[in-house]
Amino acid sequence: MWSASAGIAALACVAAPALADTCVRADFEAAVNSAAKTLRGLSRKNTPDFQGRLKTLKEKRGWTHDQFLKEAAPLVQDERTMDFDRRSNAVLEEIQRLGAEGANAEKPDCAALAQLQRHMAALVSIQTGKWDYMFSRVDAELRK
Protein backbone atom coordinates (compact mmCIF):
# COMPACT_ATOMS: atom_id res chain seq x y z
CA MET A 1 0.00 0.00 0.00
CA TRP A 2 1.05 3.58 -0.53
CA SER A 3 1.24 5.91 2.39
CA ALA A 4 -0.22 9.38 2.30
CA SER A 5 3.26 10.84 2.65
CA ALA A 6 4.49 8.84 -0.37
CA GLY A 7 1.58 10.06 -2.47
CA ILE A 8 2.12 13.65 -1.44
CA ALA A 9 5.87 13.33 -1.96
CA ALA A 10 5.14 12.21 -5.52
CA LEU A 11 3.51 15.60 -6.07
CA ALA A 12 6.39 17.59 -4.58
CA CYS A 13 8.19 17.89 -7.90
CA VAL A 14 5.25 19.91 -9.24
CA ALA A 15 5.22 22.34 -6.33
CA ALA A 16 8.38 24.19 -7.35
CA PRO A 17 6.74 26.51 -9.94
CA ALA A 18 4.32 27.79 -7.31
CA LEU A 19 7.22 29.23 -5.34
CA ALA A 20 8.34 31.29 -8.30
CA ASP A 21 7.05 34.77 -9.09
CA THR A 22 5.96 33.65 -12.52
CA CYS A 23 4.26 30.55 -13.80
CA VAL A 24 2.75 29.46 -17.08
CA ARG A 25 -0.41 27.61 -18.10
CA ALA A 26 1.60 24.45 -18.59
CA ASP A 27 2.34 24.48 -14.85
CA PHE A 28 -1.39 24.08 -14.16
CA GLU A 29 -1.61 21.18 -16.59
CA ALA A 30 1.51 19.60 -15.07
CA ALA A 31 0.03 19.83 -11.57
CA VAL A 32 -3.17 18.10 -12.66
CA ASN A 33 -1.33 15.49 -14.73
CA SER A 34 1.05 14.67 -11.89
CA ALA A 35 -1.74 14.13 -9.39
CA ALA A 36 -3.76 12.13 -11.92
CA LYS A 37 -0.73 9.91 -12.50
CA THR A 38 -0.29 9.45 -8.76
CA LEU A 39 -3.97 8.58 -8.29
CA ARG A 40 -3.87 6.09 -11.18
CA GLY A 41 -0.79 4.51 -9.65
CA LEU A 42 -2.50 4.29 -6.29
CA SER A 43 -5.47 2.54 -7.85
CA ARG A 44 -3.35 0.29 -10.05
CA LYS A 45 -1.27 -0.80 -7.05
CA ASN A 46 -4.08 -1.28 -4.54
CA THR A 47 -6.99 -2.64 -6.60
CA PRO A 48 -5.54 -6.09 -7.40
CA ASP A 49 -4.31 -6.58 -3.82
CA PHE A 50 -7.64 -5.47 -2.36
CA GLN A 51 -9.61 -7.70 -4.72
CA GLY A 52 -7.31 -10.59 -3.82
CA ARG A 53 -7.97 -10.09 -0.13
CA LEU A 54 -11.72 -9.94 -0.76
CA LYS A 55 -11.46 -13.20 -2.72
CA THR A 56 -9.52 -14.78 0.15
CA LEU A 57 -12.23 -13.63 2.56
CA LYS A 58 -14.93 -15.10 0.31
CA GLU A 59 -13.12 -18.43 0.20
CA LYS A 60 -12.41 -18.41 3.95
CA ARG A 61 -16.07 -17.83 4.75
CA GLY A 62 -17.33 -20.20 2.04
CA TRP A 63 -19.63 -17.53 0.62
CA THR A 64 -21.51 -18.01 -2.61
CA HIS A 65 -21.21 -15.19 -5.11
CA ASP A 66 -24.49 -13.65 -3.93
CA GLN A 67 -23.49 -13.97 -0.26
CA PHE A 68 -20.15 -12.38 -1.07
CA LEU A 69 -21.81 -9.38 -2.70
CA LYS A 70 -24.06 -8.92 0.32
CA GLU A 71 -21.48 -9.59 3.06
CA ALA A 72 -18.55 -7.71 1.52
CA ALA A 73 -20.53 -4.57 0.62
CA PRO A 74 -20.15 -2.98 4.08
CA LEU A 75 -16.39 -3.45 3.86
CA VAL A 76 -16.15 -1.23 0.79
CA GLN A 77 -19.01 1.16 1.43
CA ASP A 78 -20.00 2.44 4.82
CA GLU A 79 -20.42 5.86 6.37
CA ARG A 80 -16.67 6.40 6.59
CA THR A 81 -15.96 5.46 2.96
CA MET A 82 -18.84 7.70 1.92
CA ASP A 83 -17.19 10.50 3.91
CA PHE A 84 -13.93 9.89 2.03
CA ASP A 85 -15.93 10.12 -1.21
CA ARG A 86 -17.71 13.33 -0.15
CA ARG A 87 -14.39 14.94 0.77
CA SER A 88 -12.82 13.77 -2.49
CA ASN A 89 -15.71 15.20 -4.52
CA ALA A 90 -15.47 18.56 -2.76
CA VAL A 91 -11.73 18.74 -3.45
CA LEU A 92 -12.29 17.63 -7.06
CA GLU A 93 -14.79 20.44 -7.61
CA GLU A 94 -12.26 22.95 -6.32
CA ILE A 95 -9.52 21.41 -8.46
CA GLN A 96 -11.69 21.67 -11.56
CA ARG A 97 -12.51 25.31 -10.78
CA LEU A 98 -8.88 26.26 -10.14
CA GLY A 99 -7.63 24.27 -13.11
CA ALA A 100 -10.12 25.92 -15.47
CA GLU A 101 -9.37 29.39 -14.10
CA GLY A 102 -5.63 28.82 -14.37
CA ALA A 103 -5.75 27.38 -17.86
CA ASN A 104 -8.00 30.18 -19.13
CA ALA A 105 -6.39 33.12 -17.35
CA GLU A 106 -4.70 35.69 -19.52
CA LYS A 107 -1.82 35.72 -17.04
CA PRO A 108 -1.58 32.61 -14.86
CA ASP A 109 -1.88 33.25 -11.13
CA CYS A 110 0.95 31.49 -9.27
CA ALA A 111 -0.95 31.73 -5.97
CA ALA A 112 -3.84 29.84 -7.61
CA LEU A 113 -1.33 27.27 -8.87
CA ALA A 114 -0.03 26.77 -5.33
CA GLN A 115 -3.61 26.36 -4.12
CA LEU A 116 -4.30 23.87 -6.91
CA GLN A 117 -1.24 21.87 -5.90
CA ARG A 118 -2.35 21.80 -2.27
CA HIS A 119 -5.77 20.51 -3.34
CA MET A 120 -4.19 17.86 -5.52
CA ALA A 121 -2.03 16.71 -2.60
CA ALA A 122 -5.13 16.68 -0.36
CA LEU A 123 -6.97 14.52 -2.88
CA VAL A 124 -4.12 12.01 -2.96
CA SER A 125 -4.07 11.99 0.84
CA ILE A 126 -7.84 11.42 1.07
CA GLN A 127 -7.74 8.58 -1.44
CA THR A 128 -4.75 7.01 0.32
CA GLY A 129 -6.67 7.20 3.58
CA LYS A 130 -9.67 5.53 1.98
CA TRP A 131 -7.54 2.66 0.67
CA ASP A 132 -5.84 2.27 4.06
CA TYR A 133 -9.22 2.18 5.80
CA MET A 134 -10.70 -0.38 3.41
CA PHE A 135 -7.62 -2.60 3.69
CA SER A 136 -7.81 -2.43 7.48
CA ARG A 137 -11.48 -3.50 7.40
CA VAL A 138 -10.80 -6.50 5.17
CA ASP A 139 -7.68 -7.47 7.11
CA ALA A 140 -9.67 -7.38 10.38
CA GLU A 141 -12.25 -9.72 8.85
CA LEU A 142 -9.52 -12.06 7.61
CA ARG A 143 -8.10 -12.33 11.14
CA LYS A 144 -11.46 -13.47 12.57
mmCIF file of C-alpha atoms in Angstrom:
data_model
loop_
_atom_site.group_PDB
_atom_site.id
_atom_site.type_symbol
_atom_site.label_atom_id
_atom_site.label_comp_id
_atom_site.label_asym_id
_atom_site.label_seq_id
_atom_site.Cartn_x
_atom_site.Cartn_y
_atom_site.Cartn_z
ATOM 1 C CA MET A 1 0.000 0.000 0.000
ATOM 2 C CA TRP A 2 1.052 3.577 -0.534
ATOM 3 C CA SER A 3 1.242 5.907 2.385
ATOM 4 C CA ALA A 4 -0.219 9.382 2.304
ATOM 5 C CA SER A 5 3.258 10.835 2.646
ATOM 6 C CA ALA A 6 4.486 8.844 -0.366
ATOM 7 C CA GLY A 7 1.577 10.058 -2.473
ATOM 8 C CA ILE A 8 2.116 13.646 -1.435
ATOM 9 C CA ALA A 9 5.865 13.335 -1.961
ATOM 10 C CA ALA A 10 5.144 12.213 -5.519
ATOM 11 C CA LEU A 11 3.511 15.596 -6.071
ATOM 12 C CA ALA A 12 6.390 17.587 -4.584
ATOM 13 C CA CYS A 13 8.188 17.894 -7.896
ATOM 14 C CA VAL A 14 5.251 19.907 -9.242
ATOM 15 C CA ALA A 15 5.225 22.340 -6.333
ATOM 16 C CA ALA A 16 8.384 24.190 -7.349
ATOM 17 C CA PRO A 17 6.745 26.507 -9.935
ATOM 18 C CA ALA A 18 4.316 27.792 -7.307
ATOM 19 C CA LEU A 19 7.222 29.228 -5.345
ATOM 20 C CA ALA A 20 8.341 31.291 -8.304
ATOM 21 C CA ASP A 21 7.055 34.765 -9.086
ATOM 22 C CA THR A 22 5.961 33.646 -12.520
ATOM 23 C CA CYS A 23 4.256 30.553 -13.802
ATOM 24 C CA VAL A 24 2.750 29.458 -17.082
ATOM 25 C CA ARG A 25 -0.413 27.615 -18.096
ATOM 26 C CA ALA A 26 1.596 24.453 -18.590
ATOM 27 C CA ASP A 27 2.345 24.480 -14.849
ATOM 28 C CA PHE A 28 -1.390 24.077 -14.155
ATOM 29 C CA GLU A 29 -1.606 21.178 -16.588
ATOM 30 C CA ALA A 30 1.507 19.596 -15.066
ATOM 31 C CA ALA A 31 0.026 19.827 -11.568
ATOM 32 C CA VAL A 32 -3.172 18.099 -12.663
ATOM 33 C CA ASN A 33 -1.327 15.492 -14.727
ATOM 34 C CA SER A 34 1.054 14.669 -11.893
ATOM 35 C CA ALA A 35 -1.745 14.135 -9.390
ATOM 36 C CA ALA A 36 -3.761 12.129 -11.922
ATOM 37 C CA LYS A 37 -0.732 9.909 -12.505
ATOM 38 C CA THR A 38 -0.290 9.455 -8.756
ATOM 39 C CA LEU A 39 -3.973 8.584 -8.294
ATOM 40 C CA ARG A 40 -3.874 6.090 -11.177
ATOM 41 C CA GLY A 41 -0.786 4.510 -9.650
ATOM 42 C CA LEU A 42 -2.504 4.288 -6.287
ATOM 43 C CA SER A 43 -5.469 2.540 -7.847
ATOM 44 C CA ARG A 44 -3.346 0.290 -10.046
ATOM 45 C CA LYS A 45 -1.265 -0.798 -7.051
ATOM 46 C CA ASN A 46 -4.085 -1.282 -4.541
ATOM 47 C CA THR A 47 -6.986 -2.640 -6.596
ATOM 48 C CA PRO A 48 -5.538 -6.086 -7.398
ATOM 49 C CA ASP A 49 -4.309 -6.584 -3.819
ATOM 50 C CA PHE A 50 -7.639 -5.469 -2.361
ATOM 51 C CA GLN A 51 -9.614 -7.698 -4.716
ATOM 52 C CA GLY A 52 -7.314 -10.592 -3.821
ATOM 53 C CA ARG A 53 -7.970 -10.091 -0.131
ATOM 54 C CA LEU A 54 -11.717 -9.944 -0.758
ATOM 55 C CA LYS A 55 -11.461 -13.197 -2.719
ATOM 56 C CA THR A 56 -9.515 -14.775 0.146
ATOM 57 C CA LEU A 57 -12.233 -13.634 2.563
ATOM 58 C CA LYS A 58 -14.934 -15.102 0.307
ATOM 59 C CA GLU A 59 -13.123 -18.428 0.203
ATOM 60 C CA LYS A 60 -12.406 -18.409 3.952
ATOM 61 C CA ARG A 61 -16.070 -17.829 4.750
ATOM 62 C CA GLY A 62 -17.332 -20.203 2.042
ATOM 63 C CA TRP A 63 -19.627 -17.534 0.623
ATOM 64 C CA THR A 64 -21.510 -18.008 -2.606
ATOM 65 C CA HIS A 65 -21.214 -15.192 -5.111
ATOM 66 C CA ASP A 66 -24.486 -13.653 -3.925
ATOM 67 C CA GLN A 67 -23.487 -13.974 -0.258
ATOM 68 C CA PHE A 68 -20.154 -12.382 -1.067
ATOM 69 C CA LEU A 69 -21.811 -9.383 -2.705
ATOM 70 C CA LYS A 70 -24.060 -8.919 0.324
ATOM 71 C CA GLU A 71 -21.476 -9.591 3.057
ATOM 72 C CA ALA A 72 -18.550 -7.707 1.517
ATOM 73 C CA ALA A 73 -20.525 -4.573 0.622
ATOM 74 C CA PRO A 74 -20.146 -2.977 4.084
ATOM 75 C CA LEU A 75 -16.387 -3.449 3.856
ATOM 76 C CA VAL A 76 -16.148 -1.235 0.791
ATOM 77 C CA GLN A 77 -19.012 1.164 1.426
ATOM 78 C CA ASP A 78 -19.999 2.444 4.820
ATOM 79 C CA GLU A 79 -20.423 5.861 6.375
ATOM 80 C CA ARG A 80 -16.666 6.401 6.588
ATOM 81 C CA THR A 81 -15.962 5.463 2.956
ATOM 82 C CA MET A 82 -18.844 7.704 1.916
ATOM 83 C CA ASP A 83 -17.193 10.505 3.913
ATOM 84 C CA PHE A 84 -13.927 9.888 2.031
ATOM 85 C CA ASP A 85 -15.934 10.121 -1.212
ATOM 86 C CA ARG A 86 -17.710 13.332 -0.154
ATOM 87 C CA ARG A 87 -14.386 14.936 0.772
ATOM 88 C CA SER A 88 -12.819 13.775 -2.492
ATOM 89 C CA ASN A 89 -15.713 15.198 -4.516
ATOM 90 C CA ALA A 90 -15.471 18.555 -2.760
ATOM 91 C CA VAL A 91 -11.735 18.739 -3.449
ATOM 92 C CA LEU A 92 -12.285 17.631 -7.064
ATOM 93 C CA GLU A 93 -14.786 20.437 -7.607
ATOM 94 C CA GLU A 94 -12.257 22.953 -6.318
ATOM 95 C CA ILE A 95 -9.517 21.409 -8.459
ATOM 96 C CA GLN A 96 -11.691 21.674 -11.556
ATOM 97 C CA ARG A 97 -12.506 25.310 -10.778
ATOM 98 C CA LEU A 98 -8.885 26.260 -10.139
ATOM 99 C CA GLY A 99 -7.631 24.274 -13.115
ATOM 100 C CA ALA A 100 -10.117 25.922 -15.468
ATOM 101 C CA GLU A 101 -9.371 29.386 -14.102
ATOM 102 C CA GLY A 102 -5.634 28.818 -14.369
ATOM 103 C CA ALA A 103 -5.749 27.383 -17.862
ATOM 104 C CA ASN A 104 -7.998 30.179 -19.127
ATOM 105 C CA ALA A 105 -6.390 33.119 -17.349
ATOM 106 C CA GLU A 106 -4.701 35.692 -19.523
ATOM 107 C CA LYS A 107 -1.816 35.720 -17.040
ATOM 108 C CA PRO A 108 -1.582 32.607 -14.863
ATOM 109 C CA ASP A 109 -1.876 33.253 -11.132
ATOM 110 C CA CYS A 110 0.945 31.490 -9.274
ATOM 111 C CA ALA A 111 -0.948 31.728 -5.973
ATOM 112 C CA ALA A 112 -3.844 29.839 -7.608
ATOM 113 C CA LEU A 113 -1.333 27.273 -8.869
ATOM 114 C CA ALA A 114 -0.034 26.765 -5.330
ATOM 115 C CA GLN A 115 -3.614 26.364 -4.124
ATOM 116 C CA LEU A 116 -4.304 23.868 -6.913
ATOM 117 C CA GLN A 117 -1.236 21.873 -5.904
ATOM 118 C CA ARG A 118 -2.353 21.801 -2.270
ATOM 119 C CA HIS A 119 -5.767 20.514 -3.340
ATOM 120 C CA MET A 120 -4.190 17.856 -5.524
ATOM 121 C CA ALA A 121 -2.032 16.706 -2.598
ATOM 122 C CA ALA A 122 -5.127 16.683 -0.361
ATOM 123 C CA LEU A 123 -6.972 14.518 -2.884
ATOM 124 C CA VAL A 124 -4.115 12.013 -2.960
ATOM 125 C CA SER A 125 -4.074 11.994 0.842
ATOM 126 C CA ILE A 126 -7.839 11.422 1.070
ATOM 127 C CA GLN A 127 -7.738 8.581 -1.439
ATOM 128 C CA THR A 128 -4.754 7.011 0.316
ATOM 129 C CA GLY A 129 -6.675 7.198 3.582
ATOM 130 C CA LYS A 130 -9.666 5.527 1.979
ATOM 131 C CA TRP A 131 -7.539 2.658 0.672
ATOM 132 C CA ASP A 132 -5.836 2.269 4.063
ATOM 133 C CA TYR A 133 -9.221 2.180 5.797
ATOM 134 C CA MET A 134 -10.704 -0.379 3.407
ATOM 135 C CA PHE A 135 -7.620 -2.603 3.695
ATOM 136 C CA SER A 136 -7.814 -2.434 7.485
ATOM 137 C CA ARG A 137 -11.475 -3.497 7.404
ATOM 138 C CA VAL A 138 -10.800 -6.500 5.168
ATOM 139 C CA ASP A 139 -7.680 -7.470 7.113
ATOM 140 C CA ALA A 140 -9.667 -7.379 10.380
ATOM 141 C CA GLU A 141 -12.245 -9.722 8.850
ATOM 142 C CA LEU A 142 -9.518 -12.059 7.611
ATOM 143 C CA ARG A 143 -8.101 -12.327 11.144
ATOM 144 C CA LYS A 144 -11.461 -13.470 12.565
#
